[in-house]
mmCIF file of C-alpha atoms in Angstrom:
data_model
loop_
_atom_site.group_PDB
_atom_site.id
_atom_site.type_symbol
_atom_site.label_atom_id
_atom_site.label_comp_id
_atom_site.label_asym_id
_atom_site.label_seq_id
_atom_site.Cartn_x
_atom_site.Cartn_y
_atom_site.Cartn_z
ATOM 1 C CA ASP A 1485 -33.334 -43.701 -64.565
ATOM 2 C CA GLY A 1486 -31.007 -45.638 -66.849
ATOM 3 C CA GLY A 1487 -28.911 -48.410 -65.412
ATOM 4 C CA ILE A 1488 -28.226 -52.069 -64.922
ATOM 5 C CA THR A 1489 -30.338 -54.161 -62.580
ATOM 6 C CA GLN A 1490 -29.131 -57.423 -61.147
ATOM 7 C CA SER A 1491 -31.456 -59.614 -59.153
ATOM 8 C CA PRO A 1492 -31.562 -61.023 -56.639
ATOM 9 C CA LYS A 1493 -28.919 -59.366 -54.493
ATOM 10 C CA TYR A 1494 -28.383 -62.565 -52.480
ATOM 11 C CA LEU A 1495 -28.987 -66.065 -53.734
ATOM 12 C CA PHE A 1496 -28.665 -69.436 -52.080
ATOM 13 C CA ARG A 1497 -28.369 -72.695 -53.899
ATOM 14 C CA LYS A 1498 -28.327 -76.309 -52.881
ATOM 15 C CA GLU A 1499 -25.577 -78.440 -54.287
ATOM 16 C CA GLY A 1500 -26.538 -80.039 -57.584
ATOM 17 C CA GLN A 1501 -29.034 -77.323 -58.516
ATOM 18 C CA ASN A 1502 -28.839 -74.928 -61.415
ATOM 19 C CA VAL A 1503 -29.545 -71.297 -60.648
ATOM 20 C CA THR A 1504 -30.094 -68.302 -62.938
ATOM 21 C CA LEU A 1505 -28.919 -64.780 -62.190
ATOM 22 C CA SER A 1506 -30.797 -61.957 -63.835
ATOM 23 C CA CYS A 1507 -29.255 -58.930 -65.530
ATOM 24 C CA GLU A 1508 -31.320 -56.243 -67.231
ATOM 25 C CA GLN A 1509 -30.149 -52.940 -68.695
ATOM 26 C CA ASN A 1510 -32.086 -50.001 -70.094
ATOM 27 C CA LEU A 1511 -29.052 -48.134 -71.391
ATOM 28 C CA ASN A 1512 -29.546 -49.368 -74.959
ATOM 29 C CA HIS A 1513 -26.078 -50.916 -74.798
ATOM 30 C CA ASP A 1514 -25.141 -53.532 -77.362
ATOM 31 C CA ALA A 1515 -22.531 -55.347 -75.306
ATOM 32 C CA MET A 1516 -23.077 -57.158 -72.018
ATOM 33 C CA TYR A 1517 -20.696 -59.040 -69.754
ATOM 34 C CA TRP A 1518 -20.668 -61.331 -66.750
ATOM 35 C CA TYR A 1519 -17.817 -61.293 -64.250
ATOM 36 C CA ARG A 1520 -17.058 -63.200 -61.129
ATOM 37 C CA GLN A 1521 -15.188 -61.771 -58.162
ATOM 38 C CA ASP A 1522 -13.557 -63.902 -55.493
ATOM 39 C CA PRO A 1523 -11.744 -62.601 -52.410
ATOM 40 C CA GLY A 1524 -8.234 -61.454 -53.257
ATOM 41 C CA GLN A 1525 -8.811 -61.748 -56.979
ATOM 42 C CA GLY A 1526 -9.709 -59.315 -59.685
ATOM 43 C CA LEU A 1527 -12.852 -59.531 -61.746
ATOM 44 C CA ARG A 1528 -12.724 -62.490 -64.099
ATOM 45 C CA LEU A 1529 -14.759 -62.639 -67.297
ATOM 46 C CA ILE A 1530 -17.227 -65.505 -67.596
ATOM 47 C CA TYR A 1531 -19.136 -64.673 -70.807
ATOM 48 C CA TYR A 1532 -19.733 -61.648 -72.983
ATOM 49 C CA SER A 1533 -22.131 -60.757 -75.751
ATOM 50 C CA GLN A 1534 -21.623 -58.049 -78.336
ATOM 51 C CA ILE A 1535 -24.989 -58.422 -80.068
ATOM 52 C CA VAL A 1536 -28.294 -60.207 -79.604
ATOM 53 C CA ASN A 1537 -28.242 -63.971 -80.191
ATOM 54 C CA ASP A 1538 -24.464 -64.097 -80.002
ATOM 55 C CA PHE A 1539 -22.120 -64.596 -77.059
ATOM 56 C CA GLN A 1540 -18.542 -65.633 -76.425
ATOM 57 C CA LYS A 1541 -16.782 -67.488 -73.650
ATOM 58 C CA GLY A 1542 -14.531 -65.540 -71.372
ATOM 59 C CA ASP A 1543 -11.684 -66.874 -69.282
ATOM 60 C CA ILE A 1544 -13.740 -68.997 -66.873
ATOM 61 C CA ALA A 1545 -16.843 -70.119 -68.779
ATOM 62 C CA GLU A 1546 -16.831 -73.738 -67.618
ATOM 63 C CA GLY A 1547 -19.917 -74.568 -65.556
ATOM 64 C CA TYR A 1548 -21.818 -71.498 -66.753
ATOM 65 C CA SER A 1549 -24.256 -70.795 -69.560
ATOM 66 C CA VAL A 1550 -25.856 -67.622 -70.916
ATOM 67 C CA SER A 1551 -28.449 -66.485 -73.417
ATOM 68 C CA ARG A 1552 -29.001 -63.201 -75.206
ATOM 69 C CA GLU A 1553 -32.462 -63.303 -76.698
ATOM 70 C CA LYS A 1554 -33.103 -59.613 -76.051
ATOM 71 C CA LYS A 1555 -30.792 -56.632 -76.139
ATOM 72 C CA GLU A 1556 -31.807 -55.654 -72.610
ATOM 73 C CA SER A 1557 -31.290 -59.011 -70.937
ATOM 74 C CA PHE A 1558 -28.302 -61.286 -70.376
ATOM 75 C CA PRO A 1559 -29.126 -63.983 -67.809
ATOM 76 C CA LEU A 1560 -26.380 -66.191 -66.416
ATOM 77 C CA THR A 1561 -27.067 -69.786 -65.365
ATOM 78 C CA VAL A 1562 -24.710 -71.347 -62.862
ATOM 79 C CA THR A 1563 -24.974 -75.054 -63.516
ATOM 80 C CA SER A 1564 -24.279 -77.969 -61.214
ATOM 81 C CA ALA A 1565 -21.087 -78.501 -63.227
ATOM 82 C CA GLN A 1566 -19.576 -75.374 -61.668
ATOM 83 C CA LYS A 1567 -17.566 -76.864 -58.801
ATOM 84 C CA ASN A 1568 -17.016 -73.678 -56.842
ATOM 85 C CA PRO A 1569 -19.976 -71.393 -57.493
ATOM 86 C CA THR A 1570 -19.863 -69.370 -54.275
ATOM 87 C CA ALA A 1571 -18.818 -65.900 -55.405
ATOM 88 C CA PHE A 1572 -19.913 -62.369 -56.145
ATOM 89 C CA TYR A 1573 -21.240 -62.024 -59.687
ATOM 90 C CA LEU A 1574 -21.223 -58.733 -61.557
ATOM 91 C CA CYS A 1575 -22.998 -57.912 -64.797
ATOM 92 C CA ALA A 1576 -21.828 -55.053 -66.999
ATOM 93 C CA SER A 1577 -22.756 -53.415 -70.261
ATOM 94 C CA SER A 1578 -21.212 -51.008 -72.723
ATOM 95 C CA THR A 1579 -21.863 -49.489 -76.102
ATOM 96 C CA ALA A 1580 -20.218 -51.591 -78.773
ATOM 97 C CA GLY A 1581 -16.558 -50.775 -78.949
ATOM 98 C CA ASP A 1582 -14.375 -50.839 -81.994
ATOM 99 C CA ILE A 1583 -10.759 -50.155 -82.623
ATOM 100 C CA TYR A 1584 -11.427 -46.422 -82.846
ATOM 101 C CA SER A 1585 -13.675 -45.974 -79.871
ATOM 102 C CA ASN A 1586 -13.184 -47.901 -76.680
ATOM 103 C CA GLN A 1587 -15.989 -47.592 -74.204
ATOM 104 C CA PRO A 1588 -16.026 -48.123 -70.442
ATOM 105 C CA GLN A 1589 -18.348 -50.597 -68.891
ATOM 106 C CA HIS A 1590 -21.231 -49.845 -66.581
ATOM 107 C CA PHE A 1591 -21.844 -52.304 -63.783
ATOM 108 C CA GLY A 1592 -24.800 -53.581 -61.815
ATOM 109 C CA ASP A 1593 -24.609 -53.899 -58.041
ATOM 110 C CA GLY A 1594 -23.944 -57.620 -58.147
ATOM 111 C CA THR A 1595 -25.449 -60.869 -56.886
ATOM 112 C CA ARG A 1596 -23.820 -62.818 -54.091
ATOM 113 C CA LEU A 1597 -24.324 -66.551 -54.601
ATOM 114 C CA SER A 1598 -23.835 -68.976 -51.723
ATOM 115 C CA ILE A 1599 -24.062 -72.744 -51.574
ATOM 116 C CA LEU A 1600 -26.160 -74.217 -48.768
ATOM 117 C CA ASP B 745 -2.106 -65.781 -64.940
ATOM 118 C CA GLN B 746 -2.931 -62.255 -63.818
ATOM 119 C CA GLN B 747 -2.364 -59.900 -66.739
ATOM 120 C CA VAL B 748 -3.216 -56.805 -64.708
ATOM 121 C CA LYS B 749 -1.726 -56.480 -61.248
ATOM 122 C CA GLN B 750 -2.301 -54.137 -58.364
ATOM 123 C CA ASN B 751 0.376 -55.020 -55.867
ATOM 124 C CA SER B 752 -0.866 -52.844 -53.029
ATOM 125 C CA PRO B 753 -4.032 -54.263 -51.475
ATOM 126 C CA SER B 754 -4.521 -51.192 -49.320
ATOM 127 C CA LEU B 755 -3.455 -47.580 -48.967
ATOM 128 C CA SER B 756 -4.094 -44.962 -46.291
ATOM 129 C CA VAL B 757 -3.727 -41.253 -46.956
ATOM 130 C CA GLN B 758 -4.431 -38.106 -44.966
ATOM 131 C CA GLU B 759 -7.211 -35.881 -46.225
ATOM 132 C CA GLY B 760 -5.874 -33.189 -48.528
ATOM 133 C CA ARG B 761 -2.800 -35.173 -49.533
ATOM 134 C CA ILE B 762 -2.163 -36.988 -52.780
ATOM 135 C CA SER B 763 -3.266 -40.611 -53.249
ATOM 136 C CA ILE B 764 -1.287 -42.628 -55.778
ATOM 137 C CA LEU B 765 -2.634 -45.991 -56.846
ATOM 138 C CA ASN B 766 -0.478 -48.181 -59.053
ATOM 139 C CA CYS B 767 -1.185 -50.838 -61.638
ATOM 140 C CA ASP B 768 1.097 -53.001 -63.779
ATOM 141 C CA TYR B 769 0.218 -55.075 -66.806
ATOM 142 C CA THR B 770 1.986 -57.737 -68.817
ATOM 143 C CA ASN B 771 0.247 -57.800 -72.195
ATOM 144 C CA SER B 772 1.831 -55.364 -74.660
ATOM 145 C CA MET B 773 -1.316 -55.585 -76.827
ATOM 146 C CA PHE B 774 -3.358 -53.713 -74.231
ATOM 147 C CA ASP B 775 -4.139 -50.242 -75.492
ATOM 148 C CA TYR B 776 -7.033 -49.006 -73.399
ATOM 149 C CA PHE B 777 -6.892 -48.623 -69.639
ATOM 150 C CA LEU B 778 -9.527 -47.720 -67.096
ATOM 151 C CA TRP B 779 -9.922 -47.074 -63.409
ATOM 152 C CA TYR B 780 -13.067 -48.048 -61.529
ATOM 153 C CA LYS B 781 -14.151 -47.138 -58.026
ATOM 154 C CA LYS B 782 -16.203 -49.515 -55.912
ATOM 155 C CA TYR B 783 -18.090 -48.864 -52.699
ATOM 156 C CA PRO B 784 -19.249 -51.783 -50.523
ATOM 157 C CA ALA B 785 -22.418 -53.506 -51.755
ATOM 158 C CA GLU B 786 -22.322 -51.605 -55.041
ATOM 159 C CA GLY B 787 -20.969 -52.394 -58.500
ATOM 160 C CA PRO B 788 -17.825 -50.671 -59.760
ATOM 161 C CA THR B 789 -18.334 -47.244 -61.320
ATOM 162 C CA PHE B 790 -16.187 -45.922 -64.111
ATOM 163 C CA LEU B 791 -13.776 -43.214 -63.020
ATOM 164 C CA ILE B 792 -11.323 -42.341 -65.766
ATOM 165 C CA SER B 793 -9.662 -43.937 -68.789
ATOM 166 C CA ILE B 794 -6.655 -43.497 -71.039
ATOM 167 C CA SER B 795 -5.748 -44.861 -74.440
ATOM 168 C CA SER B 796 -2.245 -45.905 -75.365
ATOM 169 C CA ILE B 797 -1.742 -42.902 -77.634
ATOM 170 C CA LYS B 798 -1.644 -40.696 -74.533
ATOM 171 C CA ASP B 799 0.505 -40.702 -71.443
ATOM 172 C CA LYS B 800 -1.737 -38.585 -69.256
ATOM 173 C CA ASN B 801 -5.437 -37.927 -68.848
ATOM 174 C CA GLU B 802 -6.912 -35.567 -66.322
ATOM 175 C CA ASP B 803 -10.443 -35.170 -64.992
ATOM 176 C CA GLY B 804 -10.824 -32.835 -62.051
ATOM 177 C CA ARG B 805 -9.001 -34.254 -59.048
ATOM 178 C CA PHE B 806 -8.199 -37.476 -60.892
ATOM 179 C CA THR B 807 -5.244 -37.967 -63.224
ATOM 180 C CA VAL B 808 -4.170 -41.204 -64.845
ATOM 181 C CA PHE B 809 -0.603 -41.635 -66.071
ATOM 182 C CA LEU B 810 0.489 -44.315 -68.516
ATOM 183 C CA ASN B 811 4.065 -45.486 -68.982
ATOM 184 C CA LYS B 812 3.932 -47.940 -71.869
ATOM 185 C CA SER B 813 7.591 -48.867 -71.800
ATOM 186 C CA ALA B 814 7.260 -49.889 -68.167
ATOM 187 C CA LYS B 815 3.754 -51.321 -68.669
ATOM 188 C CA HIS B 816 2.627 -49.265 -65.724
ATOM 189 C CA LEU B 817 -0.227 -46.934 -65.004
ATOM 190 C CA SER B 818 -1.111 -44.940 -61.980
ATOM 191 C CA LEU B 819 -4.055 -42.974 -60.668
ATOM 192 C CA HIS B 820 -3.418 -39.767 -58.785
ATOM 193 C CA ILE B 821 -6.106 -38.207 -56.621
ATOM 194 C CA VAL B 822 -5.370 -34.665 -55.498
ATOM 195 C CA PRO B 823 -6.509 -33.547 -52.991
ATOM 196 C CA SER B 824 -7.801 -36.718 -51.404
ATOM 197 C CA GLN B 825 -11.155 -36.534 -49.657
ATOM 198 C CA PRO B 826 -12.822 -38.930 -47.175
ATOM 199 C CA GLY B 827 -15.472 -39.715 -49.812
ATOM 200 C CA ASP B 828 -12.722 -41.152 -51.981
ATOM 201 C CA SER B 829 -12.402 -44.074 -49.569
ATOM 202 C CA ALA B 830 -13.273 -47.098 -51.702
ATOM 203 C CA VAL B 831 -11.719 -49.976 -53.596
ATOM 204 C CA TYR B 832 -10.105 -48.952 -56.864
ATOM 205 C CA PHE B 833 -9.727 -51.386 -59.740
ATOM 206 C CA CYS B 834 -7.624 -50.860 -62.816
ATOM 207 C CA ALA B 835 -8.597 -52.622 -66.023
ATOM 208 C CA ALA B 836 -7.178 -53.040 -69.500
ATOM 209 C CA SER B 837 -8.304 -54.232 -72.893
ATOM 210 C CA ASP B 838 -6.798 -54.698 -76.312
ATOM 211 C CA ALA B 839 -7.911 -52.904 -79.473
ATOM 212 C CA THR B 840 -10.958 -55.100 -79.953
ATOM 213 C CA GLY B 841 -12.395 -54.046 -76.613
ATOM 214 C CA ASN B 842 -14.033 -57.452 -76.353
ATOM 215 C CA GLN B 843 -12.436 -58.458 -73.080
ATOM 216 C CA PHE B 844 -11.411 -56.459 -70.090
ATOM 217 C CA TYR B 845 -8.859 -57.658 -67.586
ATOM 218 C CA PHE B 846 -9.076 -56.365 -64.046
ATOM 219 C CA GLY B 847 -6.574 -55.997 -61.253
ATOM 220 C CA THR B 848 -7.329 -57.280 -57.759
ATOM 221 C CA GLY B 849 -8.120 -53.827 -56.425
ATOM 222 C CA THR B 850 -6.582 -51.425 -53.916
ATOM 223 C CA SER B 851 -8.590 -50.340 -50.902
ATOM 224 C CA LEU B 852 -8.028 -46.634 -50.308
ATOM 225 C CA THR B 853 -8.774 -45.077 -46.940
ATOM 226 C CA VAL B 854 -8.651 -41.295 -46.682
ATOM 227 C CA ILE B 855 -8.259 -40.269 -43.066
ATOM 228 C CA PRO B 856 -10.013 -37.028 -42.059
#
């Protein structure tokens, strides 16, 4: 069954700790994305990656880091520099889009991060 | 600054009637628009899309309308069913497709 797997579903972190959220896809998609959702706000882009070993900052990248060593995996690290990390984090993927062929994104079920 | 806006946080509709969800955007460079549906504890799922060269796209009970001059799109669901009860997000991207901008969502409740 093809899809996107985010783990864990719930994550707790002590202040000052880094934490890594996992995102794996078996859809053979080139592009992967991380979003954050806060109550009353739309999804906001943290980082995206169009190809392996390359990634770009989104609108709210401060306090986050990513890596893209494999096509299937795009882990997100929430660092201690992120001042308000409590949120719902969504990972998405899509086939590589170009100006002739936009593609929708497929989402995982999310990870809810809470600060203890 | 929110580039994609959904001004109605919630909507209730009787089963069998039409549901109309609205979305406004500010960036004239956006040329690809999508609607996603989200159930609790699940990620959003893609519903329907439209490119700026069209003003209407239909898929079964779902139709998306785009008014570029007004920078407005809407999703029509006819007839509405209780299973349609969910949060609906609209999203937009420019020609590169590198970034998607999402609205805040509208929670639709279809009353049996």
